XYZ file of C-alpha atoms in Angstrom:
197
model
C 70.889 69.761 46.979
C 67.900 68.632 49.798
C 64.452 68.867 48.544
C 62.094 70.424 50.653
C 59.565 67.290 49.675
C 61.566 65.079 50.063
C 61.875 63.144 53.121
C 64.403 60.299 53.892
C 62.879 58.375 56.828
C 65.520 55.381 57.819
C 65.892 52.431 59.677
C 61.685 52.912 59.686
C 59.787 49.306 60.220
C 61.024 46.453 61.404
C 59.201 43.357 62.528
C 59.353 41.894 65.584
C 58.081 38.596 65.569
C 56.844 36.855 68.707
C 55.274 33.151 68.987
C 52.483 31.687 70.613
C 52.413 28.228 69.573
C 49.588 26.309 71.568
C 48.875 23.397 71.374
C 46.663 20.504 73.692
C 49.432 20.905 76.148
C 50.972 24.172 75.880
C 54.147 23.048 74.616
C 55.661 22.952 71.179
C 58.378 21.570 69.423
C 61.102 23.211 68.049
C 63.958 20.544 67.552
C 63.697 17.917 65.587
C 65.208 15.060 67.857
C 64.345 10.700 66.703
C 63.349 9.008 69.983
C 63.859 4.888 69.886
C 61.235 2.683 71.605
C 59.905 -0.697 72.007
C 57.351 -0.278 69.228
C 59.801 1.893 66.814
C 61.006 5.124 65.681
C 59.401 8.303 66.953
C 60.312 11.954 66.083
C 59.265 15.054 67.091
C 57.389 18.048 64.606
C 60.117 20.558 63.605
C 57.742 24.187 63.784
C 59.006 26.391 61.465
C 57.254 28.928 60.473
C 59.591 31.253 57.526
C 59.725 34.851 57.151
C 59.632 36.362 53.367
C 60.418 40.332 52.925
C 58.891 41.717 49.783
C 61.751 42.812 47.823
C 65.469 41.235 48.479
C 63.211 37.526 49.284
C 65.602 36.869 51.867
C 63.707 33.711 53.774
C 63.550 33.688 57.904
C 63.315 31.892 60.073
C 60.821 33.378 62.990
C 62.348 31.379 65.116
C 66.181 31.587 65.987
C 68.739 28.600 66.395
C 68.697 29.626 70.519
C 64.506 29.914 70.541
C 64.438 33.671 70.781
C 62.175 35.425 68.185
C 63.029 36.757 65.226
C 62.852 40.004 63.814
C 62.585 40.753 60.049
C 64.329 44.245 59.505
C 62.474 46.065 55.868
C 64.320 49.742 55.663
C 66.663 48.239 53.687
C 63.789 47.191 50.689
C 60.794 49.525 49.901
C 60.343 51.963 52.633
C 63.713 54.601 52.573
C 62.333 57.858 50.605
C 58.388 59.050 52.316
C 57.156 62.541 50.087
C 54.722 64.097 52.705
C 51.354 63.769 50.846
C 52.026 60.041 49.834
C 52.992 56.640 51.543
C 55.238 54.216 50.670
C 54.869 50.038 50.565
C 57.006 46.903 51.895
C 55.585 43.665 52.942
C 56.283 40.556 54.205
C 54.987 35.837 53.618
C 54.880 33.960 56.274
C 55.032 30.947 55.651
C 54.062 27.292 57.003
C 56.923 24.884 56.544
C 56.544 22.509 59.706
C 56.691 18.681 58.956
C 54.834 18.019 61.471
C 52.375 15.103 59.910
C 48.173 15.516 59.683
C 46.353 18.848 59.190
C 48.735 21.451 60.485
C 46.924 24.222 60.377
C 47.856 27.609 61.886
C 46.739 31.091 62.236
C 48.609 34.446 61.820
C 47.577 38.069 62.312
C 49.051 41.185 63.301
C 49.487 43.821 66.069
C 48.648 46.492 65.480
C 51.871 48.894 64.487
C 53.908 51.356 66.550
C 55.026 54.362 65.258
C 57.276 55.649 67.193
C 60.256 58.521 66.575
C 64.530 58.334 67.128
C 66.585 59.541 68.929
C 66.213 64.025 68.149
C 63.746 63.818 65.304
C 60.099 64.710 65.873
C 58.795 63.506 62.953
C 55.720 60.366 64.180
C 53.394 62.184 64.552
C 52.959 62.444 60.921
C 53.111 58.317 60.043
C 50.340 57.248 60.071
C 50.543 52.763 58.429
C 47.596 50.167 57.099
C 48.704 46.156 57.053
C 46.760 44.473 54.952
C 46.087 40.474 53.793
C 47.146 39.966 49.870
C 47.926 36.355 47.624
C 51.389 37.691 46.413
C 54.030 39.923 47.549
C 53.395 41.908 44.234
C 50.179 43.234 45.540
C 51.855 45.328 47.953
C 52.180 48.050 45.991
C 48.946 48.832 45.073
C 47.632 51.674 46.633
C 43.963 49.974 45.827
C 44.458 47.356 48.506
C 43.969 49.575 51.794
C 41.219 51.804 50.931
C 38.966 51.149 53.455
C 41.458 49.569 55.654
C 41.499 51.917 59.529
C 45.528 52.599 60.800
C 43.872 49.985 63.635
C 43.089 46.968 61.898
C 45.386 44.112 62.707
C 44.557 40.868 60.242
C 44.041 37.495 60.591
C 45.437 34.753 57.520
C 45.153 31.129 57.990
C 47.907 29.483 56.568
C 47.245 25.767 56.062
C 51.059 23.294 55.567
C 52.779 24.542 53.354
C 51.020 27.101 52.358
C 51.773 31.018 52.830
C 50.332 34.301 52.945
C 51.024 37.879 52.742
C 50.461 40.596 55.144
C 51.069 44.189 53.840
C 51.884 47.756 55.474
C 51.294 51.112 53.456
C 53.661 54.047 55.494
C 52.282 57.012 55.210
C 53.365 60.755 55.356
C 50.836 63.120 56.334
C 50.828 66.462 53.821
C 50.271 68.444 56.899
C 54.432 68.239 57.378
C 55.797 70.622 58.267
C 59.010 71.109 56.123
C 61.547 71.662 58.957
C 61.845 68.130 60.111
C 62.989 67.531 56.452
C 65.213 64.860 56.959
C 63.824 63.663 60.229
C 63.240 59.323 61.104
C 61.555 57.305 62.510
C 60.944 53.818 63.280
C 57.590 51.162 63.109
C 57.094 48.290 64.824
C 54.801 45.530 63.426
C 54.413 42.496 65.315
C 53.536 39.256 63.748
C 52.377 36.526 66.186
C 51.602 32.795 64.533
C 49.010 30.155 67.090
C 48.628 27.021 65.752
C 44.837 26.107 64.986
């Protein structure tokens, strides 16, 4: 028997990841090639940013081998059932694992979340998303982390070479959601952008 108070939200969070890498020349290296020259060997740096989700600890490179941006789905992690008037939580750890020499700090930021209805659903207006930063993925489920955070806030974190930063997400369902919407689904998309400083 389905509880009226329980709402199964499927395909909830898709983290659409976009790479915006800028160097002095306005280009970036996504390869790792060695080229001989009279002075010795020159090796291009491999600009790598990895993403790890909350529960599965699966690591995904931000840029796929074909050069396109990765999409990390968090629907199979902490998300799933949200009760009206309550929240569910998820997070992504962003790591700067480049092999570039010298100082190579990057700035990761999120864009405003987009909440959309899936086919035949009217749930989106009753959902809200807050994004916050944390020092570890384990903090993402702490409700106090989101105190004072506005729905439209887009946090920023600077990540040193071989360092990491964490973005946490709180998805809340309004207590005023009509019981007739029980079982419907929605999709939340949150772009993450990373720039070299």
